[in-house]
């Protein structure tokens, strides 16, 4: 099938899908219906700039499948965003939601802007206009947005407010990842990183590793990276390396995580935190550690560095950090490196987003302990299912996790049939 989804990130998602489709013996004629997104929307977003001019950004939303319920997925603000990347992220959301047993298809969206270069007023203008352009295509039972790279609770509050203004009443269930003061749930901001740490804990038990003797490196120090570092440190691990797109630090004696969190609170980047311990960004991922958490962008672990990783556990906080070529190398290194694949590892975010949506629909709110208890239960169920499959079929963790997700979507399509 000819399609608009091109570029290295979509190619990667497509290749991963075919590896799993081969393993599941899905016939060639059935694959396009599972692979290609149902719907893609591209909009122009004009805003007034602070210097008195106008500027137009491009906004995207891709909804992968509607078979299991509304679509669900984050909103990314990134200067190089293109439709293939958004499509790939939507696909991964589908397998992730199905693996976790959530009643959603996958979606993703975003704007090709640099959020770090916009003033707060410009960021608000982009966010409100993006949501306004998307109103005909989203809804609490159609497509529910959330944060991703470059967006945060504040952006979700603007989305919710804009949608509500057009509806004429407050519709908190239109987006998740909102501030608690505007209908958000307890625990959502920290959910992805805490989920990463929970799963790392499960794997450490299996491998009989003691957290008190373990070291970790985290790439990306935004929402997912900073909370992962904090939650791993709370479990007793020493954080020996962190980095973002402005600076990387490595110290085998351990970095002061509280000081890093304080420095970056309010959106500040890592550059300038210290003049000591600076390291080369290309080397951060291959420094020795027990747990490596890529929590920034796609394709940072590839054919060039996968053979050089020196970790015991690779916990994929980011979406798509590992290329298929790197995956083939890591399959050969399965006895040395335990991979927690992205669609499981970072699923804490969408699981608690689902809890937020449920609470908003019912207007009945839970306390933080209830949120985290339920999160642990859903993560454990998905982890146990993945491990059962790995042991039954002797496949890699990623293939097992994706196969469960793809199979659930496929089974639902089979029983529903093809309309008309
Ligand atoms: P964020 O915008 O809060 O933080 C992104 C971080 O990555 C920043 O520290 C930034 O400096 C860093 N970064 C960007 N480009 C980089 C580069 N080339 N090298 C090193 N660091 C770089 O974003 P986030 O919400 O933490 O998302 C990070 C990843 O986690 C993304 O892949 C996202 O899709 C995924 N994810 C996020 C959530 C969530 O709830 N926010 C949920 C699931 C998955």
Short mmCIF file of C-alpha atoms in Angstrom, two decimals, residues 26-287:
data_model
loop_
_atom_site.label_atom_id
_atom_site.label_comp_id
_atom_site.label_asym_id
_atom_site.label_seq_id
_atom_site.Cartn_x
_atom_site.Cartn_y
_atom_site.Cartn_z
CA UNK A 26 -0.03 -13.27 10.27
CA UNK A 27 -0.67 -13.62 6.52
CA UNK A 28 0.65 -10.82 4.29
CA UNK A 29 -2.85 -9.76 3.16
CA UNK A 30 -3.93 -9.09 6.75
CA UNK A 31 -1.00 -6.94 7.79
CA UNK A 32 -1.83 -3.54 6.25
CA UNK A 33 -5.08 -3.34 8.17
CA UNK A 34 -3.22 -3.79 11.44
CA UNK A 35 -0.27 -1.61 10.54
CA UNK A 36 -1.53 1.57 8.86
CA UNK A 37 -3.23 4.29 10.89
CA UNK A 38 -6.95 4.85 10.48
CA UNK A 39 -6.73 8.62 10.31
CA UNK A 40 -4.19 11.47 10.08
CA UNK A 41 -4.92 15.16 10.47
CA UNK A 42 -2.46 17.92 9.53
CA UNK A 43 -3.27 21.52 10.42
CA UNK A 44 -1.66 24.95 10.11
CA UNK A 45 -1.24 26.81 13.38
CA UNK A 46 -0.82 30.57 12.90
CA UNK A 47 0.16 32.66 15.93
CA UNK A 48 1.17 36.24 16.70
CA UNK A 49 4.85 36.25 17.71
CA UNK A 50 6.20 38.45 20.51
CA UNK A 51 8.10 40.61 18.00
CA UNK A 52 4.84 41.70 16.35
CA UNK A 53 4.87 39.31 13.36
CA UNK A 54 2.93 36.16 12.54
CA UNK A 55 4.29 32.64 12.24
CA UNK A 56 2.69 29.40 11.09
CA UNK A 57 3.56 26.02 12.60
CA UNK A 58 2.41 22.62 11.38
CA UNK A 59 0.37 20.41 13.72
CA UNK A 60 -0.31 16.67 13.42
CA UNK A 61 -2.58 14.06 14.94
CA UNK A 62 -2.53 10.39 13.93
CA UNK A 63 -5.17 7.94 15.21
CA UNK A 64 -4.04 4.38 14.65
CA UNK A 65 -7.09 2.20 15.27
CA UNK A 66 -10.56 2.61 16.75
CA UNK A 67 -11.25 -1.08 17.34
CA UNK A 68 -11.03 -1.18 21.14
CA UNK A 69 -12.34 2.26 22.11
CA UNK A 70 -11.22 5.87 21.71
CA UNK A 71 -7.64 6.55 20.69
CA UNK A 72 -5.18 7.79 23.28
CA UNK A 73 -1.76 9.35 23.03
CA UNK A 74 0.60 12.17 23.81
CA UNK A 75 1.33 15.48 22.14
CA UNK A 76 4.93 16.22 21.17
CA UNK A 77 6.41 19.67 20.52
CA UNK A 78 9.65 19.23 18.60
CA UNK A 79 11.25 21.28 15.80
CA UNK A 80 11.81 18.29 13.49
CA UNK A 81 8.47 16.57 14.01
CA UNK A 82 7.04 14.95 10.86
CA UNK A 83 4.11 12.70 10.08
CA UNK A 84 6.14 9.46 9.94
CA UNK A 85 7.43 9.96 13.48
CA UNK A 86 3.93 10.75 14.73
CA UNK A 87 2.57 7.66 12.94
CA UNK A 88 5.21 5.43 14.52
CA UNK A 89 4.46 6.80 17.98
CA UNK A 90 0.73 6.15 17.40
CA UNK A 91 1.44 2.52 16.47
CA UNK A 92 3.56 1.99 19.57
CA UNK A 93 0.74 3.46 21.68
CA UNK A 94 -1.65 0.85 20.23
CA UNK A 95 0.55 -2.11 21.20
CA UNK A 96 1.25 -0.49 24.58
CA UNK A 97 -2.41 0.07 25.47
CA UNK A 98 -3.35 -3.46 24.34
CA UNK A 99 -0.51 -5.02 26.36
CA UNK A 100 -1.70 -3.16 29.46
CA UNK A 101 -5.31 -4.17 28.78
CA UNK A 102 -6.59 -0.59 28.33
CA UNK A 103 -9.70 0.05 26.19
CA UNK A 104 -7.90 2.31 23.71
CA UNK A 105 -6.33 2.44 20.30
CA UNK A 106 -3.10 4.37 19.93
CA UNK A 107 -2.74 7.98 18.81
CA UNK A 108 -0.06 10.64 18.82
CA UNK A 109 0.15 14.25 17.81
CA UNK A 110 2.25 17.32 18.03
CA UNK A 111 3.54 20.53 16.57
CA UNK A 112 6.84 21.10 14.76
CA UNK A 113 7.97 23.92 17.03
CA UNK A 114 10.88 24.30 19.46
CA UNK A 115 9.19 24.69 22.86
CA UNK A 116 12.45 25.85 24.46
CA UNK A 117 12.61 28.80 22.03
CA UNK A 118 9.02 30.03 22.56
CA UNK A 119 7.95 32.53 25.21
CA UNK A 120 5.22 31.40 27.59
CA UNK A 121 2.69 33.53 25.71
CA UNK A 122 3.72 32.04 22.36
CA UNK A 123 3.57 28.52 23.82
CA UNK A 124 0.05 29.19 25.05
CA UNK A 125 -0.95 30.56 21.63
CA UNK A 126 0.42 27.49 19.82
CA UNK A 127 -1.27 25.15 22.31
CA UNK A 128 -4.69 26.80 22.20
CA UNK A 129 -4.73 27.10 18.42
CA UNK A 130 -3.57 23.47 18.01
CA UNK A 131 -6.42 22.23 20.19
CA UNK A 132 -8.92 24.54 18.49
CA UNK A 133 -7.93 23.12 15.07
CA UNK A 134 -8.28 19.56 16.43
CA UNK A 135 -11.76 20.00 17.96
CA UNK A 136 -13.61 18.32 15.04
CA UNK A 137 -11.39 15.23 15.36
CA UNK A 138 -11.09 14.63 19.13
CA UNK A 139 -13.45 14.01 22.04
CA UNK A 140 -13.61 12.07 25.32
CA UNK A 141 -14.94 9.02 23.42
CA UNK A 142 -13.05 9.69 20.16
CA UNK A 143 -9.45 10.65 20.93
CA UNK A 144 -7.92 11.75 24.23
CA UNK A 145 -4.61 13.66 24.28
CA UNK A 146 -1.85 13.64 26.91
CA UNK A 147 1.66 15.11 27.37
CA UNK A 148 4.78 13.91 25.60
CA UNK A 149 8.17 15.46 24.83
CA UNK A 150 8.04 19.24 24.97
CA UNK A 151 4.59 19.44 26.58
CA UNK A 152 3.55 19.33 30.22
CA UNK A 153 0.68 19.77 32.69
CA UNK A 154 0.31 23.44 31.82
CA UNK A 155 -0.12 22.68 28.11
CA UNK A 156 -2.77 20.08 28.99
CA UNK A 157 -4.59 22.68 31.11
CA UNK A 158 -4.66 25.05 28.08
CA UNK A 159 -5.94 22.20 25.87
CA UNK A 160 -8.70 21.38 28.33
CA UNK A 161 -9.67 25.02 28.77
CA UNK A 162 -9.78 25.67 25.00
CA UNK A 163 -11.93 22.59 24.30
CA UNK A 164 -14.22 23.44 27.23
CA UNK A 165 -14.68 27.04 26.06
CA UNK A 166 -15.94 25.76 22.70
CA UNK A 167 -18.25 23.21 24.35
CA UNK A 168 -19.65 25.76 26.79
CA UNK A 169 -18.95 23.60 29.84
CA UNK A 170 -15.93 22.09 31.53
CA UNK A 171 -14.85 18.81 29.89
CA UNK A 172 -11.95 17.55 32.01
CA UNK A 173 -12.00 14.11 30.33
CA UNK A 174 -10.83 15.53 26.97
CA UNK A 175 -7.13 15.32 27.96
CA UNK A 176 -5.08 13.58 30.63
CA UNK A 177 -1.91 14.69 32.36
CA UNK A 178 -3.63 17.85 33.61
CA UNK A 179 -2.73 19.53 36.89
CA UNK A 180 -4.64 18.06 39.85
CA UNK A 181 -6.17 21.51 40.38
CA UNK A 182 -7.85 21.26 36.94
CA UNK A 183 -9.26 17.73 37.07
CA UNK A 184 -6.01 15.78 36.86
CA UNK A 185 -5.28 12.71 38.93
CA UNK A 186 -2.92 12.31 41.83
CA UNK A 187 0.25 10.60 40.64
CA UNK A 188 0.07 11.25 36.86
CA UNK A 189 3.08 13.59 36.64
CA UNK A 190 5.32 10.96 38.23
CA UNK A 191 3.58 7.88 36.79
CA UNK A 192 5.88 7.11 33.84
CA UNK A 193 9.12 7.40 35.82
CA UNK A 194 7.70 5.56 38.83
CA UNK A 195 6.50 2.82 36.49
CA UNK A 196 10.02 2.54 35.05
CA UNK A 197 11.45 2.13 38.56
CA UNK A 198 8.76 -0.40 39.54
CA UNK A 199 9.62 -2.62 36.56
CA UNK A 200 13.36 -2.24 37.15
CA UNK A 201 12.63 -3.48 40.69
CA UNK A 202 10.79 -6.53 39.32
CA UNK A 203 13.70 -7.40 37.02
CA UNK A 204 16.26 -6.91 39.78
CA UNK A 205 14.36 -9.44 41.91
CA UNK A 206 14.45 -11.93 39.03
CA UNK A 207 18.16 -11.38 38.47
CA UNK A 208 18.84 -11.32 42.21
CA UNK A 209 20.54 -7.92 42.04
CA UNK A 210 20.72 -5.80 45.18
CA UNK A 211 19.56 -2.18 44.60
CA UNK A 212 21.94 -0.97 47.30
CA UNK A 213 24.89 -2.07 45.16
CA UNK A 214 23.46 -0.98 41.83
CA UNK A 215 24.30 2.01 39.63
CA UNK A 216 22.14 3.71 37.01
CA UNK A 217 22.54 6.10 34.07
CA UNK A 218 19.60 8.12 32.77
CA UNK A 219 19.54 9.91 29.42
CA UNK A 220 16.96 12.72 29.25
CA UNK A 221 16.10 14.74 32.35
CA UNK A 222 12.58 15.88 31.55
CA UNK A 223 9.45 14.32 32.98
CA UNK A 224 10.36 10.66 32.44
CA UNK A 225 14.12 10.90 33.00
CA UNK A 226 14.10 13.05 36.13
CA UNK A 227 11.38 11.03 37.87
CA UNK A 228 13.02 7.73 36.87
CA UNK A 229 16.30 8.97 38.39
CA UNK A 230 14.50 10.09 41.54
CA UNK A 231 12.55 6.83 41.92
CA UNK A 232 15.61 4.64 41.28
CA UNK A 233 17.58 6.67 43.85
CA UNK A 234 14.70 6.23 46.33
CA UNK A 235 15.12 2.47 45.87
CA UNK A 236 18.74 2.78 46.95
CA UNK A 237 20.48 2.91 43.59
CA UNK A 238 23.38 5.24 42.87
CA UNK A 239 22.78 7.50 39.85
CA UNK A 240 26.20 7.76 38.21
CA UNK A 241 25.24 9.47 34.94
CA UNK A 242 22.57 11.84 33.59
CA UNK A 243 22.28 13.90 30.45
CA UNK A 244 19.98 15.99 28.31
CA UNK A 245 20.49 17.77 24.99
CA UNK A 246 22.51 20.53 26.70
CA UNK A 247 24.91 18.66 29.04
CA UNK A 248 25.89 15.21 30.36
CA UNK A 249 27.44 14.36 33.72
CA UNK A 250 29.11 11.17 34.90
CA UNK A 251 30.60 10.41 38.30
CA UNK A 252 31.23 6.80 39.41
CA UNK A 253 30.87 7.95 43.04
CA UNK A 254 27.27 9.05 42.34
CA UNK A 255 25.57 12.34 41.42
CA UNK A 256 23.46 14.41 43.80
CA UNK A 257 19.98 13.67 42.44
CA UNK A 258 18.20 16.10 44.78
CA UNK A 259 20.44 18.91 43.60
CA UNK A 260 19.79 17.96 39.94
CA UNK A 261 16.03 17.92 40.57
CA UNK A 262 16.13 21.30 42.29
CA UNK A 263 18.24 22.80 39.51
CA UNK A 264 15.89 21.61 36.76
CA UNK A 265 12.63 22.31 38.60
CA UNK A 266 10.58 24.77 36.56
CA UNK A 267 11.89 23.48 33.22
CA UNK A 268 15.58 24.46 33.42
CA UNK A 269 18.00 22.29 31.40
CA UNK A 270 21.09 20.54 32.76
CA UNK A 271 23.69 22.91 31.25
CA UNK A 272 25.34 24.94 34.01
CA UNK A 273 24.48 22.56 36.86
CA UNK A 274 28.15 21.88 37.51
CA UNK A 275 31.55 22.44 35.94
CA UNK A 276 32.70 19.03 37.18
CA UNK A 277 31.95 15.56 35.86
CA UNK A 278 30.97 16.74 32.38
CA UNK A 279 31.08 13.89 29.89
CA UNK A 280 30.73 13.36 26.16
CA UNK A 281 27.06 12.78 25.20
CA UNK A 282 28.10 10.07 22.73
CA UNK A 283 29.71 8.13 25.56
CA UNK A 284 27.01 8.42 28.23
CA UNK A 285 25.09 5.33 27.09
CA UNK A 286 28.15 3.09 26.96
CA UNK A 287 29.55 3.98 30.38
#
